[in-house]
Amino acid sequence: MNNRQLFLSHLAQTTDFPLMIEIERASGVYLYGPEGKTYIDLISGIGVSNVGHRHPQVMAAIQKQLDKYLHLMVYGEYVQQAQTSLAEALVNTLPSPLDNVYLVNSGSEAVEGALKLAKRYTNRREIISCIDAYHGSSHGALSVGGNEIFKRAYRPLLPGIGHIRYGEMDQLEKINTETAAVIIETVQGEAGIRVGSKAYFQALRQRCTETGTLLILDEIQAGFGRTGSFWAFEAYDIQPDILVCAKGMGGGMPIGAFVSSREIMTAFKNNPLLGHITTFGGHPVSAAASLATIQVIHKENLTAQVAQKAQLFKELLVHPKIKGIRYKGLMMALEFESFEVLKPIIDRCIAKGVITDWFLFCDDSMRIAPPLTISMEEIRMACTLILESIDEVGKPL
């Protein structure tokens, strides 16, 4: 059997209509098929490849770590330089007292750890999240997700979960002295790029402080430079009690983390000890890749380029069928009349060599979240192909 047949026969499928794009190699903003077809990746593997595919500095860091050691011991027992150097670099991007890093393998795992930590530290049981939030697909992360379509088949989920509407001030009254934590995306991703106001986030922070509630900011998609600052919350002059990150953190390698203060994180040490456990969390190769990713973002000044690149997308993507653009940096959503209008456009884009898609909870909008390394010329090329695709839908290739 060829690769496509093996894919369908032996790999678990999650839909009846996978994209079935076969990729042989990748570099920068490009993916390459086995017969030489070239694709511009405008979604970065869903917010992962912030520094592009196979960035040379990331690849060099991986190779260097491969020559030293791979997995040695479950997380938190051995002193490993790849982990300690990464933790130091992460802390250096954050305000005090966010100085304690727990490394895991993915965003869902980071959310699970953050929820456990909030419950353990506060000795409260209620968690509040947002309608149309997406925090992952494990049971705990799914419980704080905000869309019933993805949850109903897996109930019962965690009890004590409440939901508020993102960005609405009057909803903050639901946060009270029984609430262990509010978990919220700094920029809502799968809802179709929804951006809260500075006033909203400051009011949220104040309400959490007043009630003794921990504020968990989920920057799994928004972190690592994507919005134009290293962390999206920097734009709001607030800071979380717990920060969750993953996706763009690893330069293409699997890694995640939740970060808090030493005081809060110490709650995992007792009653019970080993309050959170992971075998592969902070794998040294992934940690080395993540450290290199942070260094690349700083060295190449990628965050400073985000606003100009986002503006070029906004200027070029003008068409009667595009109803509007929502964005925060290079997290962008192009709104169309309906999914029925959008889906053929996405299919035509892919056929013409531009990878894009829609959002889990917003299927009338096109996702644009390219590697931060994308050049202005590559943006022009991609936008030309998107506009051509809009015009050509319904016509034979």
Short mmCIF file of C-alpha atoms in Angstrom, two decimals:
data_model
loop_
_atom_site.label_atom_id
_atom_site.label_comp_id
_atom_site.label_asym_id
_atom_site.label_seq_id
_atom_site.Cartn_x
_atom_site.Cartn_y
_atom_site.Cartn_z
CA MET A 1 0.00 0.00 0.00
CA ASN A 2 1.11 3.56 -0.63
CA ASN A 3 1.24 6.21 2.09
CA ARG A 4 -2.28 7.47 1.47
CA GLN A 5 -3.69 3.95 1.75
CA LEU A 6 -1.67 3.29 4.91
CA PHE A 7 -2.92 6.60 6.36
CA LEU A 8 -6.53 5.57 5.84
CA SER A 9 -6.03 1.95 6.91
CA HIS A 10 -3.91 2.22 10.03
CA LEU A 11 -3.99 5.76 11.44
CA ALA A 12 -6.98 6.67 13.63
CA GLN A 13 -9.19 9.16 11.84
CA THR A 14 -11.11 11.98 13.51
CA THR A 15 -13.30 12.94 10.54
CA ASP A 16 -14.62 11.28 7.41
CA PHE A 17 -12.98 13.99 5.32
CA PRO A 18 -9.29 14.46 6.25
CA LEU A 19 -7.35 16.90 4.08
CA MET A 20 -5.19 14.06 2.72
CA ILE A 21 -2.37 16.42 1.76
CA GLU A 22 0.84 14.40 1.66
CA ILE A 23 3.90 16.35 2.78
CA GLU A 24 7.46 15.18 2.17
CA ARG A 25 9.40 18.07 3.67
CA ALA A 26 9.00 21.62 5.00
CA SER A 27 11.15 24.72 5.30
CA GLY A 28 10.36 28.27 6.38
CA VAL A 29 6.77 29.07 5.38
CA TYR A 30 6.62 26.29 2.78
CA LEU A 31 5.42 22.70 2.73
CA TYR A 32 6.40 20.40 -0.15
CA GLY A 33 4.53 17.41 -1.53
CA PRO A 34 6.27 14.26 -2.81
CA GLU A 35 5.80 15.33 -6.43
CA GLY A 36 7.19 18.82 -5.87
CA LYS A 37 3.94 20.69 -5.17
CA THR A 38 4.62 23.75 -3.01
CA TYR A 39 2.27 25.13 -0.37
CA ILE A 40 2.47 28.37 1.60
CA ASP A 41 1.53 27.47 5.18
CA LEU A 42 -0.76 30.25 6.39
CA ILE A 43 -1.82 28.43 9.57
CA SER A 44 1.56 27.36 11.00
CA GLY A 45 0.29 23.88 11.82
CA ILE A 46 -2.42 25.69 13.88
CA GLY A 47 -0.25 28.25 15.61
CA VAL A 48 2.83 26.04 16.11
CA SER A 49 5.52 27.07 13.64
CA ASN A 50 5.92 30.67 14.80
CA VAL A 51 9.59 30.73 13.72
CA GLY A 52 8.86 28.78 10.54
CA HIS A 53 9.38 25.14 9.72
CA ARG A 54 12.78 23.71 10.56
CA HIS A 55 14.43 26.99 11.53
CA PRO A 56 18.21 26.43 11.30
CA GLN A 57 18.85 27.56 14.88
CA VAL A 58 16.13 25.28 16.21
CA MET A 59 17.46 22.35 14.17
CA ALA A 60 21.00 22.98 15.46
CA ALA A 61 19.76 23.01 19.06
CA ILE A 62 17.92 19.72 18.51
CA GLN A 63 21.01 18.09 17.01
CA LYS A 64 23.22 19.33 19.83
CA GLN A 65 20.87 17.87 22.44
CA LEU A 66 20.58 14.57 20.52
CA ASP A 67 24.31 14.17 20.93
CA LYS A 68 23.99 14.49 24.73
CA TYR A 69 20.98 12.51 25.95
CA LEU A 70 17.27 11.92 25.45
CA HIS A 71 14.84 11.00 28.23
CA LEU A 72 16.52 10.33 31.57
CA MET A 73 13.92 10.42 34.35
CA VAL A 74 10.38 11.52 35.13
CA TYR A 75 9.94 15.28 35.38
CA GLY A 76 11.37 17.14 38.34
CA GLU A 77 13.96 14.70 39.67
CA TYR A 78 17.18 15.16 37.69
CA VAL A 79 18.89 18.49 37.04
CA GLN A 80 18.95 18.83 33.24
CA GLN A 81 20.43 21.91 31.60
CA ALA A 82 17.97 21.87 28.70
CA GLN A 83 15.12 22.27 31.20
CA THR A 84 16.78 24.78 33.53
CA SER A 85 17.97 26.99 30.68
CA LEU A 86 14.50 27.01 29.14
CA ALA A 87 12.83 27.81 32.46
CA GLU A 88 15.21 30.73 33.00
CA ALA A 89 14.55 32.07 29.50
CA LEU A 90 10.77 31.82 29.98
CA VAL A 91 10.89 33.57 33.34
CA ASN A 92 12.97 36.36 31.79
CA THR A 93 10.05 37.12 29.43
CA LEU A 94 7.61 37.47 32.34
CA PRO A 95 6.89 39.94 35.13
CA SER A 96 7.44 39.09 38.79
CA PRO A 97 6.29 36.93 40.55
CA LEU A 98 5.83 34.52 37.62
CA ASP A 99 9.06 32.67 38.28
CA ASN A 100 8.17 28.96 38.47
CA VAL A 101 7.77 26.83 35.35
CA TYR A 102 6.19 23.38 35.11
CA LEU A 103 7.04 21.77 31.75
CA VAL A 104 4.62 19.37 30.06
CA ASN A 105 4.06 17.97 26.57
CA SER A 106 1.10 19.89 25.17
CA GLY A 107 -1.45 22.62 25.68
CA SER A 108 -4.11 20.28 27.02
CA GLU A 109 -1.67 18.96 29.62
CA ALA A 110 -0.71 22.50 30.60
CA VAL A 111 -4.38 23.34 31.13
CA GLU A 112 -4.89 20.19 33.22
CA GLY A 113 -1.96 21.12 35.44
CA ALA A 114 -3.13 24.72 35.80
CA LEU A 115 -6.64 23.66 36.83
CA LYS A 116 -5.28 21.22 39.42
CA LEU A 117 -2.92 23.85 40.76
CA ALA A 118 -5.69 26.43 41.14
CA LYS A 119 -7.91 23.99 43.03
CA ARG A 120 -5.09 22.81 45.26
CA TYR A 121 -3.83 26.31 46.12
CA THR A 122 -7.22 27.92 46.79
CA ASN A 123 -8.98 24.84 48.25
CA ARG A 124 -11.96 25.87 46.12
CA ARG A 125 -13.73 23.77 43.50
CA GLU A 126 -15.52 26.14 41.09
CA ILE A 127 -13.87 27.02 37.77
CA ILE A 128 -15.22 29.67 35.40
CA SER A 129 -14.43 29.76 31.68
CA CYS A 130 -15.90 31.43 28.61
CA ILE A 131 -18.55 30.46 26.11
CA ASP A 132 -16.90 29.31 22.86
CA ALA A 133 -13.54 28.91 24.62
CA TYR A 134 -11.20 26.14 23.53
CA HIS A 135 -8.61 24.85 26.00
CA GLY A 136 -7.93 21.33 24.72
CA SER A 137 -9.67 17.97 24.41
CA SER A 138 -8.68 15.96 27.49
CA HIS A 139 -11.44 15.56 30.07
CA GLY A 140 -10.50 18.49 32.30
CA ALA A 141 -9.67 20.80 29.40
CA LEU A 142 -12.88 19.78 27.64
CA SER A 143 -14.85 20.52 30.82
CA VAL A 144 -13.76 24.17 30.71
CA GLY A 145 -14.31 24.35 26.97
CA GLY A 146 -17.22 26.54 26.02
CA ASN A 147 -18.98 24.76 23.17
CA GLU A 148 -21.47 22.01 23.91
CA ILE A 149 -21.15 20.38 20.49
CA PHE A 150 -17.73 19.00 21.42
CA LYS A 151 -18.72 18.12 25.01
CA ARG A 152 -22.11 16.46 25.03
CA ALA A 153 -20.89 13.02 23.97
CA TYR A 154 -18.40 12.83 26.84
CA ARG A 155 -20.49 13.83 29.83
CA PRO A 156 -20.32 13.58 32.78
CA LEU A 157 -17.37 15.95 32.82
CA LEU A 158 -15.89 17.92 35.73
CA PRO A 159 -18.53 19.36 38.07
CA GLY A 160 -18.48 22.95 39.26
CA ILE A 161 -17.80 24.59 35.90
CA GLY A 162 -19.46 27.91 35.13
CA HIS A 163 -19.35 29.91 31.90
CA ILE A 164 -19.35 33.63 31.13
CA ARG A 165 -19.52 35.53 27.86
CA TYR A 166 -16.09 36.71 26.75
CA GLY A 167 -15.55 40.45 26.84
CA GLU A 168 -18.80 41.35 28.64
CA MET A 169 -18.31 43.35 31.84
CA ASP A 170 -21.61 42.44 33.51
CA GLN A 171 -20.66 38.76 33.44
CA LEU A 172 -17.78 39.33 35.86
CA GLU A 173 -20.21 39.37 38.78
CA LYS A 174 -20.41 35.58 38.46
CA ILE A 175 -16.85 35.39 39.84
CA ASN A 176 -17.11 35.07 43.63
CA THR A 177 -15.34 33.81 46.75
CA GLU A 178 -16.22 30.20 45.82
CA THR A 179 -14.36 30.46 42.50
CA ALA A 180 -10.94 28.81 42.42
CA ALA A 181 -9.98 30.21 39.03
CA VAL A 182 -11.10 31.90 35.88
CA ILE A 183 -9.45 30.41 32.81
CA ILE A 184 -9.63 32.59 29.72
CA GLU A 185 -7.90 32.90 26.38
CA THR A 186 -6.20 36.28 26.12
CA VAL A 187 -7.38 36.22 22.50
CA GLN A 188 -10.14 33.73 21.77
CA GLY A 189 -8.86 31.46 19.02
CA GLU A 190 -11.39 28.84 17.94
CA ALA A 191 -14.23 31.34 18.47
CA GLY A 192 -12.83 33.11 15.40
CA ILE A 193 -10.30 35.60 16.84
CA ARG A 194 -12.26 37.56 19.42
CA VAL A 195 -10.30 40.31 21.16
CA GLY A 196 -11.28 41.69 24.55
CA SER A 197 -10.75 45.34 25.44
CA LYS A 198 -8.06 46.57 27.81
CA ALA A 199 -10.79 47.82 30.15
CA TYR A 200 -12.37 44.34 30.19
CA PHE A 201 -9.17 42.54 31.09
CA GLN A 202 -8.31 45.07 33.78
CA ALA A 203 -11.78 44.67 35.29
CA LEU A 204 -11.40 40.89 35.13
CA ARG A 205 -8.05 41.10 36.90
CA GLN A 206 -9.52 43.37 39.58
CA ARG A 207 -12.52 41.08 40.15
CA CYS A 208 -10.26 38.05 40.53
CA THR A 209 -8.07 39.91 43.01
CA GLU A 210 -11.09 41.08 45.03
CA THR A 211 -12.51 37.56 45.35
CA GLY A 212 -9.22 35.70 45.86
CA THR A 213 -9.73 33.94 42.53
CA LEU A 214 -6.72 32.90 40.46
CA LEU A 215 -6.59 34.24 36.92
CA ILE A 216 -5.37 31.64 34.42
CA LEU A 217 -4.49 33.13 31.03
CA ASP A 218 -4.41 30.65 28.17
CA GLU A 219 -1.85 31.84 25.62
CA ILE A 220 -1.46 28.49 23.87
CA GLN A 221 -2.24 30.17 20.54
CA ALA A 222 -1.56 33.81 21.37
CA GLY A 223 1.86 33.49 23.01
CA PHE A 224 5.40 33.51 21.66
CA GLY A 225 5.10 36.69 19.64
CA ARG A 226 1.99 35.99 17.59
CA THR A 227 0.07 39.11 18.62
CA GLY A 228 3.00 41.54 18.34
CA SER A 229 4.31 41.25 21.89
CA PHE A 230 5.90 38.15 23.34
CA TRP A 231 2.79 37.56 25.46
CA ALA A 232 -0.59 38.89 24.43
CA PHE A 233 -1.44 40.01 27.99
CA GLU A 234 1.31 42.62 27.82
CA ALA A 235 -1.07 44.81 25.77
CA TYR A 236 -3.53 44.97 28.67
CA ASP A 237 -1.21 45.99 31.54
CA ILE A 238 -2.25 43.00 33.60
CA GLN A 239 -0.62 39.75 34.61
CA PRO A 240 -2.05 36.33 35.36
CA ASP A 241 -1.62 34.19 38.46
CA ILE A 242 -1.04 31.21 36.16
CA LEU A 243 0.01 31.38 32.51
CA VAL A 244 -0.53 28.50 30.09
CA CYS A 245 1.48 28.09 26.89
CA ALA A 246 2.34 25.49 24.23
CA LYS A 247 2.00 25.40 20.39
CA GLY A 248 4.47 28.10 19.21
CA MET A 249 6.68 27.35 22.20
CA GLY A 250 8.58 24.43 20.68
CA GLY A 251 9.56 25.54 17.20
CA GLY A 252 7.79 22.45 15.89
CA MET A 253 8.58 20.11 18.80
CA PRO A 254 5.91 19.00 21.32
CA ILE A 255 6.08 20.98 24.56
CA GLY A 256 3.88 23.04 26.85
CA ALA A 257 4.09 24.71 30.23
CA PHE A 258 2.16 26.40 32.98
CA VAL A 259 3.92 29.15 34.87
CA SER A 260 3.11 30.68 38.24
CA SER A 261 4.77 32.05 41.35
CA ARG A 262 6.90 29.89 43.60
CA GLU A 263 4.32 30.40 46.38
CA ILE A 264 1.46 29.02 44.30
CA MET A 265 3.45 26.24 42.64
CA THR A 266 4.64 24.98 46.04
CA ALA A 267 1.10 23.68 46.60
CA PHE A 268 2.07 20.62 44.55
CA LYS A 269 4.69 19.55 47.10
CA ASN A 270 2.42 18.42 49.92
CA ASN A 271 -0.93 16.76 50.63
CA PRO A 272 -0.22 14.97 48.40
CA LEU A 273 3.42 15.17 47.47
CA LEU A 274 3.98 14.74 43.73
CA GLY A 275 0.80 16.74 43.25
CA HIS A 276 1.28 16.68 39.49
CA ILE A 277 3.32 14.10 37.60
CA THR A 278 4.50 13.77 34.00
CA THR A 279 6.93 11.26 32.53
CA PHE A 280 7.98 13.06 29.37
CA GLY A 281 7.19 16.67 30.33
CA GLY A 282 10.12 18.93 29.47
CA HIS A 283 11.72 16.31 27.24
CA PRO A 284 15.29 17.58 26.78
CA VAL A 285 15.10 17.69 22.98
CA SER A 286 11.85 19.65 23.06
CA ALA A 287 13.25 21.91 25.77
CA ALA A 288 16.34 22.64 23.68
CA ALA A 289 14.15 23.43 20.68
CA SER A 290 11.99 25.73 22.81
CA LEU A 291 14.98 27.65 24.14
CA ALA A 292 16.22 28.14 20.58
CA THR A 293 12.75 29.34 19.57
CA ILE A 294 12.78 32.03 22.25
CA GLN A 295 16.27 33.08 21.14
CA VAL A 296 15.18 33.30 17.49
CA ILE A 297 12.14 35.44 18.34
CA HIS A 298 14.40 37.87 20.20
CA LYS A 299 17.37 37.75 17.82
CA GLU A 300 15.30 38.26 14.66
CA ASN A 301 13.06 40.82 16.37
CA LEU A 302 10.01 38.96 15.09
CA THR A 303 7.47 40.59 17.40
CA ALA A 304 8.35 44.06 16.09
CA GLN A 305 7.47 42.95 12.55
CA VAL A 306 4.03 41.56 13.37
CA ALA A 307 2.04 44.81 13.15
CA GLN A 308 3.42 45.72 9.71
CA LYS A 309 2.79 42.23 8.35
CA ALA A 310 -0.74 42.15 9.76
CA GLN A 311 -1.43 45.54 8.21
CA LEU A 312 -0.30 44.30 4.79
CA PHE A 313 -2.69 41.32 5.02
CA LYS A 314 -5.46 43.74 5.99
CA GLU A 315 -4.71 46.11 3.09
CA LEU A 316 -4.48 43.37 0.47
CA LEU A 317 -7.38 41.14 1.49
CA VAL A 318 -10.17 43.36 0.19
CA HIS A 319 -12.98 41.69 -1.74
CA PRO A 320 -16.79 42.03 -1.86
CA LYS A 321 -17.12 38.49 -0.45
CA ILE A 322 -14.92 39.30 2.57
CA LYS A 323 -17.30 40.76 5.15
CA GLY A 324 -14.59 41.83 7.58
CA ILE A 325 -11.30 40.98 9.25
CA ARG A 326 -10.84 40.38 12.97
CA TYR A 327 -7.29 40.24 14.18
CA LYS A 328 -4.74 40.66 16.91
CA GLY A 329 -1.32 40.68 15.27
CA LEU A 330 -0.95 37.60 13.08
CA MET A 331 -3.99 35.89 14.55
CA MET A 332 -6.52 36.75 11.86
CA ALA A 333 -10.04 35.76 10.80
CA LEU A 334 -11.51 36.66 7.41
CA GLU A 335 -15.28 36.63 7.68
CA PHE A 336 -17.47 35.37 4.84
CA GLU A 337 -21.24 35.06 4.51
CA SER A 338 -21.36 31.40 5.53
CA PHE A 339 -19.46 28.11 5.68
CA GLU A 340 -21.05 27.18 2.37
CA VAL A 341 -19.37 30.22 0.79
CA LEU A 342 -16.06 29.75 2.64
CA LYS A 343 -15.39 26.02 2.26
CA PRO A 344 -15.02 26.00 -1.55
CA ILE A 345 -12.69 29.00 -1.26
CA ILE A 346 -10.48 27.15 1.22
CA ASP A 347 -10.45 24.09 -1.07
CA ARG A 348 -9.44 26.26 -4.02
CA CYS A 349 -6.71 27.95 -1.94
CA ILE A 350 -5.23 24.57 -1.08
CA ALA A 351 -5.40 23.46 -4.71
CA LYS A 352 -3.53 26.65 -5.67
CA GLY A 353 -0.91 26.12 -2.97
CA VAL A 354 -2.10 28.10 0.07
CA ILE A 355 -2.94 26.21 3.26
CA THR A 356 -5.68 27.78 5.36
CA ASP A 357 -8.79 26.56 7.17
CA TRP A 358 -11.70 27.68 9.37
CA PHE A 359 -12.28 27.75 13.14
CA LEU A 360 -13.90 25.09 15.33
CA PHE A 361 -16.61 27.42 16.63
CA CYS A 362 -16.69 29.91 13.75
CA ASP A 363 -17.03 28.15 10.42
CA ASP A 364 -17.82 31.28 8.39
CA SER A 365 -14.30 32.69 8.88
CA MET A 366 -10.94 31.82 7.33
CA ARG A 367 -7.96 31.32 9.63
CA ILE A 368 -4.74 33.19 8.82
CA ALA A 369 -1.86 32.64 11.25
CA PRO A 370 1.36 32.28 9.24
CA PRO A 371 4.85 31.81 10.64
CA LEU A 372 6.05 35.13 12.03
CA THR A 373 9.01 34.79 9.67
CA ILE A 374 6.84 35.21 6.58
CA SER A 375 8.22 37.92 4.29
CA MET A 376 6.26 40.83 2.85
CA GLU A 377 6.67 39.34 -0.62
CA GLU A 378 5.33 35.98 0.58
CA ILE A 379 2.34 37.79 2.10
CA ARG A 380 1.64 39.47 -1.25
CA MET A 381 1.92 36.14 -3.04
CA ALA A 382 -0.41 34.40 -0.58
CA CYS A 383 -3.00 37.19 -0.70
CA THR A 384 -2.97 37.16 -4.50
CA LEU A 385 -3.73 33.42 -4.46
CA ILE A 386 -6.51 33.88 -1.88
CA LEU A 387 -8.18 36.60 -3.95
CA GLU A 388 -7.81 34.52 -7.11
CA SER A 389 -9.41 31.59 -5.28
CA ILE A 390 -12.38 33.72 -4.23
CA ASP A 391 -12.90 34.81 -7.85
CA GLU A 392 -12.41 31.33 -9.30
CA VAL A 393 -14.73 29.33 -7.03
CA GLY A 394 -17.21 27.54 -9.21
CA LYS A 395 -14.90 27.55 -12.20
CA PRO A 396 -12.87 24.45 -13.21
CA LEU A 397 -9.17 24.47 -12.32
#
